[in-house]
PDB file of C-alpha atoms and ligand atoms in Angstrom:
ATOM      1  CA  MET A   1      49.768 -88.207  83.921  1.00  0.00           C
ATOM      2  CA  ALA A   2      51.374 -87.368  87.130  1.00  0.00           C
ATOM      3  CA  GLU A   3      49.896 -88.393  90.525  1.00  0.00           C
ATOM      4  CA  ASN A   4      49.235 -85.887  93.390  1.00  0.00           C
ATOM      5  CA  GLN A   5      48.018 -83.252  91.083  1.00  0.00           C
ATOM      6  CA  LEU A   6      44.905 -81.101  90.907  1.00  0.00           C
ATOM      7  CA  TYR A   7      43.636 -80.471  87.426  1.00  0.00           C
ATOM      8  CA  VAL A   8      41.239 -77.538  87.014  1.00  0.00           C
ATOM      9  CA  VAL A   9      39.184 -78.592  83.979  1.00  0.00           C
ATOM     10  CA  ALA A  10      36.858 -76.419  81.740  1.00  0.00           C
ATOM     11  CA  THR A  11      33.695 -78.088  80.421  1.00  0.00           C
ATOM     12  CA  PRO A  12      31.194 -77.035  77.779  1.00  0.00           C
ATOM     13  CA  ILE A  13      28.729 -74.200  78.366  1.00  0.00           C
ATOM     14  CA  GLY A  14      26.092 -75.718  76.214  1.00  0.00           C
ATOM     15  CA  ASN A  15      27.505 -77.612  73.230  1.00  0.00           C
ATOM     16  CA  LEU A  16      28.965 -80.874  74.339  1.00  0.00           C
ATOM     17  CA  ALA A  17      31.176 -81.026  71.313  1.00  0.00           C
ATOM     18  CA  ASP A  18      33.247 -78.229  72.973  1.00  0.00           C
ATOM     19  CA  ILE A  19      34.787 -80.661  75.433  1.00  0.00           C
ATOM     20  CA  SER A  20      38.516 -80.673  74.688  1.00  0.00           C
ATOM     21  CA  GLN A  21      40.544 -83.821  73.967  1.00  0.00           C
ATOM     22  CA  ARG A  22      42.787 -82.964  76.790  1.00  0.00           C
ATOM     23  CA  ALA A  23      39.874 -82.586  79.281  1.00  0.00           C
ATOM     24  CA  GLN A  24      38.793 -86.171  78.248  1.00  0.00           C
ATOM     25  CA  GLN A  25      42.276 -87.513  78.690  1.00  0.00           C
ATOM     26  CA  VAL A  26      42.458 -85.936  82.176  1.00  0.00           C
ATOM     27  CA  PHE A  27      38.948 -87.399  83.181  1.00  0.00           C
ATOM     28  CA  ASP A  28      40.174 -90.809  81.994  1.00  0.00           C
ATOM     29  CA  ALA A  29      43.455 -90.595  83.907  1.00  0.00           C
ATOM     30  CA  VAL A  30      42.445 -89.010  87.305  1.00  0.00           C
ATOM     31  CA  ASP A  31      41.306 -91.035  90.318  1.00  0.00           C
ATOM     32  CA  ILE A  32      38.606 -88.567  91.414  1.00  0.00           C
ATOM     33  CA  ILE A  33      36.465 -85.873  89.848  1.00  0.00           C
ATOM     34  CA  ALA A  34      35.421 -83.050  92.157  1.00  0.00           C
ATOM     35  CA  ALA A  35      32.174 -81.520  90.803  1.00  0.00           C
ATOM     36  CA  GLU A  36      29.852 -78.701  91.656  1.00  0.00           C
ATOM     37  CA  ASP A  37      26.877 -80.972  91.039  1.00  0.00           C
ATOM     38  CA  THR A  38      27.727 -84.585  90.804  1.00  0.00           C
ATOM     39  CA  ARG A  39      24.377 -85.520  88.927  1.00  0.00           C
ATOM     40  CA  HIS A  40      25.256 -82.823  86.288  1.00  0.00           C
ATOM     41  CA  THR A  41      28.788 -83.981  85.808  1.00  0.00           C
ATOM     42  CA  LYS A  42      27.716 -87.622  85.719  1.00  0.00           C
ATOM     43  CA  ARG A  43      25.623 -86.876  82.633  1.00  0.00           C
ATOM     44  CA  LEU A  44      28.687 -85.286  80.865  1.00  0.00           C
ATOM     45  CA  LEU A  45      30.773 -88.351  81.887  1.00  0.00           C
ATOM     46  CA  ASN A  46      28.119 -90.796  80.649  1.00  0.00           C
ATOM     47  CA  HIS A  47      28.156 -88.811  77.370  1.00  0.00           C
ATOM     48  CA  LEU A  48      31.886 -89.417  77.148  1.00  0.00           C
ATOM     49  CA  GLY A  49      31.716 -93.021  78.263  1.00  0.00           C
ATOM     50  CA  ILE A  50      33.846 -92.357  81.343  1.00  0.00           C
ATOM     51  CA  GLN A  51      33.115 -93.709  84.854  1.00  0.00           C
ATOM     52  CA  LYS A  52      34.835 -92.153  87.857  1.00  0.00           C
ATOM     53  CA  THR A  53      34.381 -91.553  91.556  1.00  0.00           C
ATOM     54  CA  LEU A  54      32.719 -88.138  92.028  1.00  0.00           C
ATOM     55  CA  VAL A  55      33.016 -85.841  95.077  1.00  0.00           C
ATOM     56  CA  ALA A  56      30.690 -82.847  95.570  1.00  0.00           C
ATOM     57  CA  VAL A  57      32.393 -79.415  95.918  1.00  0.00           C
ATOM     58  CA  HIS A  58      29.954 -76.548  96.016  1.00  0.00           C
ATOM     59  CA  ASP A  59      29.600 -73.211  97.729  1.00  0.00           C
ATOM     60  CA  HIS A  60      28.171 -74.799 100.959  1.00  0.00           C
ATOM     61  CA  ASN A  61      30.657 -77.584 101.595  1.00  0.00           C
ATOM     62  CA  GLU A  62      33.992 -76.230 100.258  1.00  0.00           C
ATOM     63  CA  SER A  63      35.947 -76.349 103.506  1.00  0.00           C
ATOM     64  CA  GLN A  64      35.042 -80.021 104.221  1.00  0.00           C
ATOM     65  CA  ALA A  65      35.531 -80.846 100.547  1.00  0.00           C
ATOM     66  CA  ALA A  66      39.000 -79.296 100.550  1.00  0.00           C
ATOM     67  CA  GLY A  67      40.013 -81.496 103.502  1.00  0.00           C
ATOM     68  CA  LEU A  68      38.795 -84.623 101.733  1.00  0.00           C
ATOM     69  CA  LEU A  69      40.547 -83.780  98.460  1.00  0.00           C
ATOM     70  CA  LEU A  70      43.870 -82.921 100.382  1.00  0.00           C
ATOM     71  CA  ARG A  71      43.638 -86.387 101.913  1.00  0.00           C
ATOM     72  CA  HIS A  72      43.249 -87.936  98.427  1.00  0.00           C
ATOM     73  CA  LEU A  73      46.256 -85.923  97.112  1.00  0.00           C
ATOM     74  CA  ASN A  74      48.342 -86.812 100.181  1.00  0.00           C
ATOM     75  CA  GLU A  75      47.553 -90.438  99.513  1.00  0.00           C
ATOM     76  CA  GLY A  76      48.923 -90.184  95.981  1.00  0.00           C
ATOM     77  CA  ARG A  77      45.719 -89.764  93.979  1.00  0.00           C
ATOM     78  CA  SER A  78      45.077 -87.176  91.324  1.00  0.00           C
ATOM     79  CA  VAL A  79      41.910 -85.075  91.234  1.00  0.00           C
ATOM     80  CA  ALA A  80      40.061 -83.105  88.492  1.00  0.00           C
ATOM     81  CA  LEU A  81      37.957 -80.134  89.542  1.00  0.00           C
ATOM     82  CA  VAL A  82      35.007 -79.199  87.441  1.00  0.00           C
ATOM     83  CA  SER A  83      32.043 -76.841  87.752  1.00  0.00           C
ATOM     84  CA  ASP A  84      28.607 -77.368  86.111  1.00  0.00           C
ATOM     85  CA  ALA A  85      29.599 -75.465  82.922  1.00  0.00           C
ATOM     86  CA  GLY A  86      32.553 -73.492  81.717  1.00  0.00           C
ATOM     87  CA  THR A  87      35.692 -72.712  83.626  1.00  0.00           C
ATOM     88  CA  PRO A  88      35.725 -73.467  87.333  1.00  0.00           C
ATOM     89  CA  LEU A  89      36.317 -70.536  89.720  1.00  0.00           C
ATOM     90  CA  ILE A  90      34.960 -68.050  87.209  1.00  0.00           C
ATOM     91  CA  ALA A  91      31.732 -67.069  89.042  1.00  0.00           C
ATOM     92  CA  ASP A  92      31.829 -70.693  90.233  1.00  0.00           C
ATOM     93  CA  PRO A  93      33.048 -72.736  93.250  1.00  0.00           C
ATOM     94  CA  GLY A  94      36.687 -73.825  93.666  1.00  0.00           C
ATOM     95  CA  TYR A  95      38.617 -70.956  95.092  1.00  0.00           C
ATOM     96  CA  HIS A  96      38.800 -72.369  98.606  1.00  0.00           C
ATOM     97  CA  VAL A  97      39.871 -75.747  97.436  1.00  0.00           C
ATOM     98  CA  LEU A  98      42.513 -74.341  95.104  1.00  0.00           C
ATOM     99  CA  THR A  99      44.053 -72.059  97.749  1.00  0.00           C
ATOM    100  CA  GLU A 100      44.203 -75.036 100.221  1.00  0.00           C
ATOM    101  CA  VAL A 101      45.809 -77.275  97.631  1.00  0.00           C
ATOM    102  CA  VAL A 102      48.388 -74.636  96.671  1.00  0.00           C
ATOM    103  CA  LYS A 103      49.091 -73.797 100.415  1.00  0.00           C
ATOM    104  CA  ALA A 104      49.757 -77.643 100.856  1.00  0.00           C
ATOM    105  CA  GLY A 105      52.304 -77.531  98.084  1.00  0.00           C
ATOM    106  CA  PHE A 106      50.492 -79.700  95.404  1.00  0.00           C
ATOM    107  CA  ASN A 107      50.936 -78.985  91.721  1.00  0.00           C
ATOM    108  CA  VAL A 108      47.914 -77.401  90.026  1.00  0.00           C
ATOM    109  CA  VAL A 109      47.386 -77.950  86.221  1.00  0.00           C
ATOM    110  CA  PRO A 110      44.822 -75.813  84.380  1.00  0.00           C
ATOM    111  CA  VAL A 111      43.073 -77.507  81.430  1.00  0.00           C
ATOM    112  CA  PRO A 112      41.559 -74.561  79.588  1.00  0.00           C
ATOM    113  CA  GLY A 113      38.251 -74.547  77.574  1.00  0.00           C
ATOM    114  CA  PRO A 114      34.888 -72.805  77.382  1.00  0.00           C
ATOM    115  CA  CYS A 115      34.132 -69.659  79.413  1.00  0.00           C
ATOM    116  CA  ALA A 116      31.019 -67.611  78.781  1.00  0.00           C
ATOM    117  CA  ILE A 117      32.859 -64.225  79.282  1.00  0.00           C
ATOM    118  CA  ILE A 118      35.386 -65.028  76.614  1.00  0.00           C
ATOM    119  CA  THR A 119      32.937 -66.714  74.260  1.00  0.00           C
ATOM    120  CA  ALA A 120      30.603 -63.698  74.386  1.00  0.00           C
ATOM    121  CA  LEU A 121      33.484 -61.094  73.992  1.00  0.00           C
ATOM    122  CA  CYS A 122      35.111 -62.758  70.983  1.00  0.00           C
ATOM    123  CA  ALA A 123      31.951 -62.292  68.908  1.00  0.00           C
ATOM    124  CA  ALA A 124      30.451 -59.134  70.329  1.00  0.00           C
ATOM    125  CA  ALA A 125      32.233 -56.551  68.160  1.00  0.00           C
ATOM    126  CA  LEU A 126      33.072 -54.384  71.157  1.00  0.00           C
ATOM    127  CA  PRO A 127      36.660 -53.525  72.174  1.00  0.00           C
ATOM    128  CA  THR A 128      38.356 -56.543  73.742  1.00  0.00           C
ATOM    129  CA  ASP A 129      41.828 -55.080  74.325  1.00  0.00           C
ATOM    130  CA  ARG A 130      40.626 -54.004  77.808  1.00  0.00           C
ATOM    131  CA  PHE A 131      37.611 -55.214  79.621  1.00  0.00           C
ATOM    132  CA  ILE A 132      36.307 -55.537  83.170  1.00  0.00           C
ATOM    133  CA  PHE A 133      34.255 -58.387  84.684  1.00  0.00           C
ATOM    134  CA  ASP A 134      32.499 -58.133  87.939  1.00  0.00           C
ATOM    135  CA  GLY A 135      30.539 -61.425  87.964  1.00  0.00           C
ATOM    136  CA  PHE A 136      26.793 -61.459  88.397  1.00  0.00           C
ATOM    137  CA  LEU A 137      24.960 -58.130  88.741  1.00  0.00           C
ATOM    138  CA  PRO A 138      23.438 -57.362  92.112  1.00  0.00           C
ATOM    139  CA  PRO A 139      19.907 -58.748  92.360  1.00  0.00           C
ATOM    140  CA  LYS A 140      18.256 -55.561  93.711  1.00  0.00           C
ATOM    141  CA  SER A 141      17.615 -52.528  91.450  1.00  0.00           C
ATOM    142  CA  THR A 142      19.127 -49.952  93.908  1.00  0.00           C
ATOM    143  CA  ALA A 143      22.377 -51.877  94.345  1.00  0.00           C
ATOM    144  CA  ARG A 144      22.497 -52.419  90.521  1.00  0.00           C
ATOM    145  CA  GLN A 145      22.081 -48.704  89.759  1.00  0.00           C
ATOM    146  CA  GLN A 146      24.740 -47.919  92.383  1.00  0.00           C
ATOM    147  CA  TYR A 147      27.065 -50.372  90.642  1.00  0.00           C
ATOM    148  CA  PHE A 148      26.362 -48.946  87.255  1.00  0.00           C
ATOM    149  CA  SER A 149      26.916 -45.440  88.480  1.00  0.00           C
ATOM    150  CA  SER A 150      30.229 -46.477  89.941  1.00  0.00           C
ATOM    151  CA  MET A 151      31.173 -47.614  86.422  1.00  0.00           C
ATOM    152  CA  LEU A 152      29.853 -44.407  84.666  1.00  0.00           C
ATOM    153  CA  LYS A 153      33.268 -43.239  83.633  1.00  0.00           C
ATOM    154  CA  GLU A 154      34.829 -46.646  83.139  1.00  0.00           C
ATOM    155  CA  GLU A 155      36.501 -46.711  79.704  1.00  0.00           C
ATOM    156  CA  ARG A 156      36.949 -50.431  79.515  1.00  0.00           C
ATOM    157  CA  THR A 157      34.264 -52.686  78.114  1.00  0.00           C
ATOM    158  CA  LEU A 158      31.982 -53.855  80.913  1.00  0.00           C
ATOM    159  CA  VAL A 159      31.161 -57.567  80.999  1.00  0.00           C
ATOM    160  CA  MET A 160      28.683 -59.172  83.417  1.00  0.00           C
ATOM    161  CA  TYR A 161      26.493 -62.098  84.001  1.00  0.00           C
ATOM    162  CA  GLU A 162      22.775 -61.675  84.501  1.00  0.00           C
ATOM    163  CA  SER A 163      19.882 -64.039  85.068  1.00  0.00           C
ATOM    164  CA  PRO A 164      16.871 -64.319  82.652  1.00  0.00           C
ATOM    165  CA  HIS A 165      14.467 -63.129  85.500  1.00  0.00           C
ATOM    166  CA  ARG A 166      16.224 -59.863  85.777  1.00  0.00           C
ATOM    167  CA  ILE A 167      17.517 -59.113  82.344  1.00  0.00           C
ATOM    168  CA  GLN A 168      14.747 -56.670  81.406  1.00  0.00           C
ATOM    169  CA  GLU A 169      14.880 -54.758  84.729  1.00  0.00           C
ATOM    170  CA  SER A 170      18.745 -54.655  84.510  1.00  0.00           C
ATOM    171  CA  LEU A 171      18.593 -53.223  81.050  1.00  0.00           C
ATOM    172  CA  SER A 172      16.111 -50.488  82.268  1.00  0.00           C
ATOM    173  CA  ASP A 173      18.505 -49.689  85.059  1.00  0.00           C
ATOM    174  CA  MET A 174      21.293 -49.382  82.477  1.00  0.00           C
ATOM    175  CA  VAL A 175      19.189 -46.931  80.436  1.00  0.00           C
ATOM    176  CA  SER A 176      18.572 -44.779  83.598  1.00  0.00           C
ATOM    177  CA  VAL A 177      22.291 -44.612  84.358  1.00  0.00           C
ATOM    178  CA  TYR A 178      24.065 -44.709  80.995  1.00  0.00           C
ATOM    179  CA  GLY A 179      21.342 -43.060  78.822  1.00  0.00           C
ATOM    180  CA  ALA A 180      19.431 -44.591  75.920  1.00  0.00           C
ATOM    181  CA  ASP A 181      22.320 -44.400  73.401  1.00  0.00           C
ATOM    182  CA  ARG A 182      25.222 -46.365  75.097  1.00  0.00           C
ATOM    183  CA  GLU A 183      25.902 -49.425  73.027  1.00  0.00           C
ATOM    184  CA  VAL A 184      25.224 -52.877  74.454  1.00  0.00           C
ATOM    185  CA  VAL A 185      25.569 -56.480  73.337  1.00  0.00           C
ATOM    186  CA  LEU A 186      23.425 -59.267  74.802  1.00  0.00           C
ATOM    187  CA  ALA A 187      24.841 -62.661  74.245  1.00  0.00           C
ATOM    188  CA  ARG A 188      22.200 -65.369  74.941  1.00  0.00           C
ATOM    189  CA  GLU A 189      22.434 -69.140  74.983  1.00  0.00           C
ATOM    190  CA  LEU A 190      25.974 -69.218  73.757  1.00  0.00           C
ATOM    191  CA  THR A 191      26.923 -72.431  71.883  1.00  0.00           C
ATOM    192  CA  LYS A 192      23.351 -73.694  72.120  1.00  0.00           C
ATOM    193  CA  THR A 193      20.480 -73.953  69.638  1.00  0.00           C
ATOM    194  CA  PHE A 194      19.003 -70.548  70.288  1.00  0.00           C
ATOM    195  CA  GLU A 195      22.321 -68.675  70.467  1.00  0.00           C
ATOM    196  CA  THR A 196      21.526 -64.928  69.814  1.00  0.00           C
ATOM    197  CA  PHE A 197      23.471 -61.778  69.747  1.00  0.00           C
ATOM    198  CA  LEU A 198      21.416 -58.555  70.245  1.00  0.00           C
ATOM    199  CA  ARG A 199      23.575 -55.515  69.388  1.00  0.00           C
ATOM    200  CA  GLY A 200      22.527 -51.888  69.485  1.00  0.00           C
ATOM    201  CA  SER A 201      21.804 -48.905  71.706  1.00  0.00           C
ATOM    202  CA  LEU A 202      20.508 -49.664  75.174  1.00  0.00           C
ATOM    203  CA  ALA A 203      17.077 -48.337  74.168  1.00  0.00           C
ATOM    204  CA  ASP A 204      16.915 -50.577  71.165  1.00  0.00           C
ATOM    205  CA  VAL A 205      18.011 -53.726  72.832  1.00  0.00           C
ATOM    206  CA  LEU A 206      15.640 -53.130  75.712  1.00  0.00           C
ATOM    207  CA  ALA A 207      12.753 -52.660  73.261  1.00  0.00           C
ATOM    208  CA  ARG A 208      13.648 -56.046  71.657  1.00  0.00           C
ATOM    209  CA  VAL A 209      13.804 -57.790  74.953  1.00  0.00           C
ATOM    210  CA  GLU A 210      10.560 -56.231  76.104  1.00  0.00           C
ATOM    211  CA  SER A 211       8.643 -57.142  72.880  1.00  0.00           C
ATOM    212  CA  ASP A 212       9.728 -60.758  72.560  1.00  0.00           C
ATOM    213  CA  ASN A 213       9.486 -63.281  75.478  1.00  0.00           C
ATOM    214  CA  ASN A 214      12.064 -65.550  73.873  1.00  0.00           C
ATOM    215  CA  GLN A 215      14.636 -62.880  74.364  1.00  0.00           C
ATOM    216  CA  ARG A 216      14.293 -63.221  78.078  1.00  0.00           C
ATOM    217  CA  LYS A 217      14.928 -66.931  78.211  1.00  0.00           C
ATOM    218  CA  GLY A 218      18.104 -68.805  78.895  1.00  0.00           C
ATOM    219  CA  GLU A 219      21.560 -67.648  79.996  1.00  0.00           C
ATOM    220  CA  PHE A 220      22.959 -64.175  79.349  1.00  0.00           C
ATOM    221  CA  VAL A 221      26.311 -62.362  79.105  1.00  0.00           C
ATOM    222  CA  VAL A 222      25.757 -58.576  79.026  1.00  0.00           C
ATOM    223  CA  MET A 223      28.526 -56.276  77.575  1.00  0.00           C
ATOM    224  CA  ILE A 224      28.433 -52.585  77.511  1.00  0.00           C
ATOM    225  CA  ARG A 225      30.767 -50.272  75.548  1.00  0.00           C
ATOM    226  CA  GLY A 226      32.957 -48.455  77.967  1.00  0.00           C
ATOM    227  CA  ALA A 227      32.629 -44.694  78.516  1.00  0.00           C
ATOM    228  CA  LEU A 228      33.819 -42.691  75.514  1.00  0.00           C
ATOM    229  CA  GLN A 229      37.474 -41.722  75.786  1.00  0.00           C
ATOM    230  CA  ALA A 230      36.426 -38.081  75.107  1.00  0.00           C
ATOM    231  CA  LYS A 231      39.654 -36.540  76.536  1.00  0.00           C
ATOM    232  CA  LYS A 232      41.773 -38.838  74.447  1.00  0.00           C
ATOM    233  CA  LEU A 233      39.761 -38.006  71.402  1.00  0.00           C
ATOM    234  CA  ASP A 234      40.288 -34.372  72.167  1.00  0.00           C
ATOM    235  CA  VAL A 235      36.693 -33.307  71.591  1.00  0.00           C
ATOM    236  CA  SER A 236      33.974 -32.345  74.098  1.00  0.00           C
ATOM    237  CA  ASP A 237      31.303 -34.672  75.518  1.00  0.00           C
ATOM    238  CA  ASP A 238      28.701 -32.233  73.998  1.00  0.00           C
ATOM    239  CA  ALA A 239      30.172 -32.687  70.432  1.00  0.00           C
ATOM    240  CA  ILE A 240      30.031 -36.443  70.766  1.00  0.00           C
ATOM    241  CA  ARG A 241      26.444 -36.326  72.002  1.00  0.00           C
ATOM    242  CA  MET A 242      25.484 -34.052  69.112  1.00  0.00           C
ATOM    243  CA  LEU A 243      27.211 -36.391  66.633  1.00  0.00           C
ATOM    244  CA  THR A 244      25.452 -39.443  68.155  1.00  0.00           C
ATOM    245  CA  VAL A 245      21.924 -37.836  67.978  1.00  0.00           C
ATOM    246  CA  MET A 246      22.485 -36.643  64.371  1.00  0.00           C
ATOM    247  CA  ALA A 247      23.919 -40.062  63.262  1.00  0.00           C
ATOM    248  CA  ASP A 248      20.625 -41.578  64.418  1.00  0.00           C
ATOM    249  CA  GLU A 249      18.726 -39.661  61.832  1.00  0.00           C
ATOM    250  CA  LEU A 250      21.413 -38.994  59.066  1.00  0.00           C
ATOM    251  CA  PRO A 251      24.291 -40.805  57.270  1.00  0.00           C
ATOM    252  CA  LEU A 252      27.452 -40.539  59.382  1.00  0.00           C
ATOM    253  CA  LYS A 253      29.217 -38.193  56.757  1.00  0.00           C
ATOM    254  CA  GLN A 254      26.410 -35.724  57.025  1.00  0.00           C
ATOM    255  CA  ALA A 255      26.156 -35.907  60.829  1.00  0.00           C
ATOM    256  CA  ALA A 256      29.899 -35.409  61.123  1.00  0.00           C
ATOM    257  CA  SER A 257      29.746 -32.454  58.657  1.00  0.00           C
ATOM    258  CA  LEU A 258      26.841 -30.757  60.563  1.00  0.00           C
ATOM    259  CA  THR A 259      28.420 -31.329  64.004  1.00  0.00           C
ATOM    260  CA  ALA A 260      31.713 -29.864  62.570  1.00  0.00           C
ATOM    261  CA  LYS A 261      29.896 -26.713  61.503  1.00  0.00           C
ATOM    262  CA  ILE A 262      28.172 -26.299  64.784  1.00  0.00           C
ATOM    263  CA  THR A 263      31.061 -27.135  67.119  1.00  0.00           C
ATOM    264  CA  GLY A 264      34.071 -26.029  65.106  1.00  0.00           C
ATOM    265  CA  TYR A 265      35.764 -29.466  65.335  1.00  0.00           C
ATOM    266  CA  LYS A 266      37.302 -30.929  62.174  1.00  0.00           C
ATOM    267  CA  LYS A 267      34.786 -33.009  60.047  1.00  0.00           C
ATOM    268  CA  ASN A 268      37.312 -35.861  59.462  1.00  0.00           C
ATOM    269  CA  LYS A 269      37.963 -36.139  63.170  1.00  0.00           C
ATOM    270  CA  LEU A 270      34.302 -36.430  63.983  1.00  0.00           C
ATOM    271  CA  TYR A 271      33.752 -38.946  61.153  1.00  0.00           C
ATOM    272  CA  GLN A 272      36.508 -41.113  62.545  1.00  0.00           C
ATOM    273  CA  ILE A 273      35.005 -40.949  66.042  1.00  0.00           C
ATOM    274  CA  GLY A 274      31.663 -41.907  64.514  1.00  0.00           C
ATOM    275  CA  LEU A 275      33.234 -44.987  62.934  1.00  0.00           C
ATOM    276  CA  ASP A 276      35.046 -45.906  66.137  1.00  0.00           C
ATOM    277  CA  LEU A 277      31.726 -45.708  67.970  1.00  0.00           C
ATOM    278  CA  SER A 278      29.893 -47.698  65.264  1.00  0.00           C
ATOM    279  CA  LEU A 279      27.399 -44.788  64.810  1.00  0.00           C
TER     280      LEU A 279
HETATM  281  N1  SAM B 301      32.188 -70.685  85.118  1.00  0.00           N
HETATM  282  C1  SAM B 301      31.212 -70.298  84.012  1.00  0.00           C
HETATM  283  C2  SAM B 301      32.002 -69.777  82.839  1.00  0.00           C
HETATM  284  O1  SAM B 301      33.113 -70.116  82.737  1.00  0.00           O
HETATM  285  O2  SAM B 301      31.420 -69.035  82.048  1.00  0.00           O
HETATM  286  C3  SAM B 301      30.176 -69.378  84.541  1.00  0.00           C
HETATM  287  C4  SAM B 301      29.314 -69.908  85.666  1.00  0.00           C
HETATM  288  S1  SAM B 301      28.017 -68.806  86.242  1.00  0.00           S
HETATM  289  C5  SAM B 301      27.517 -69.671  87.662  1.00  0.00           C
HETATM  290  C6  SAM B 301      26.781 -69.070  85.114  1.00  0.00           C
HETATM  291  C7  SAM B 301      26.481 -67.805  84.423  1.00  0.00           C
HETATM  292  O3  SAM B 301      27.419 -67.685  83.296  1.00  0.00           O
HETATM  293  C8  SAM B 301      25.102 -67.760  83.694  1.00  0.00           C
HETATM  294  O4  SAM B 301      24.118 -67.309  84.552  1.00  0.00           O
HETATM  295  C9  SAM B 301      25.275 -66.864  82.515  1.00  0.00           C
HETATM  296  O5  SAM B 301      25.203 -65.523  82.933  1.00  0.00           O
HETATM  297  C10 SAM B 301      26.655 -67.226  82.101  1.00  0.00           C
HETATM  298  N2  SAM B 301      26.602 -68.321  81.121  1.00  0.00           N
HETATM  299  C11 SAM B 301      27.001 -69.523  81.323  1.00  0.00           C
HETATM  300  N3  SAM B 301      26.814 -70.328  80.124  1.00  0.00           N
HETATM  301  C12 SAM B 301      26.323 -69.389  79.320  1.00  0.00           C
HETATM  302  C13 SAM B 301      25.791 -69.490  77.935  1.00  0.00           C
HETATM  303  N4  SAM B 301      25.822 -70.706  77.231  1.00  0.00           N
HETATM  304  N5  SAM B 301      25.318 -68.455  77.178  1.00  0.00           N
HETATM  305  C14 SAM B 301      25.320 -67.258  77.880  1.00  0.00           C
HETATM  306  N6  SAM B 301      25.665 -67.078  79.126  1.00  0.00           N
HETATM  307  C15 SAM B 301      26.237 -68.121  79.786  1.00  0.00           C
END
């Protein structure tokens, strides 16, 4: 393993068995591990049977920490950067350190591994060819609703992090902006004992979260199906709304057939749209 390098190393988001072999090799080989919370990372290293010098790098000390890490790199040492869980820099500290290290001309080596966004998306059953991630939702309801409104016409799958204290309120805000029928997937406690995926309309998922305390505990990734690409589908928004309402009460074939009779669109086209929307 080369000297003078910064390794950006992903760590588990719950299940310790998700640590990669390469991450362990890097931890073994580097001189210093820069960690968001040194006590937290120490527990992971103890589990792996590795002892290293740890340096704290968090949101409140990144400038000083960058200076210290640059000195280590200048003196020929190698450094691994980790956050508490998942991939560093993804809604986590490290950006300042990384830009300084790159500016100073040192090599940076990513060591990929768990990331809550990707873990959630790959099992959500929502379109993953295009998605948009804006980090944590704003904590205040007004700002949250403004954010949701700004994404009303967004066609890509929306992915966001939310805290357990606000998950219910945020889902209510989503219902006010997107309506009760927009599809949502709540990925909770990924890779842990109580891993749960709640899939359904916003109204359904909100009702399940409201009625069960356990569904408000732990860590969450929220994913919302993007706005329907009505133009590309070549049918009106009204026809899609009609199809959606009917498919709540009837088998999709019948819903498509009735919507076709009322709107004049082709039954097969509406049926296919229903399938695409998982109605
Ligand atoms: N860097 C991390 C990553 O790669 O996913 C994310 C760090 S961010 C500070 C922490 C947030 O990620 C949590 O509040 C939650 O929204 C999400 N998250 C992290 N671990 C998770 C898990 N096991 N299940 C669900 N969401 C998780």
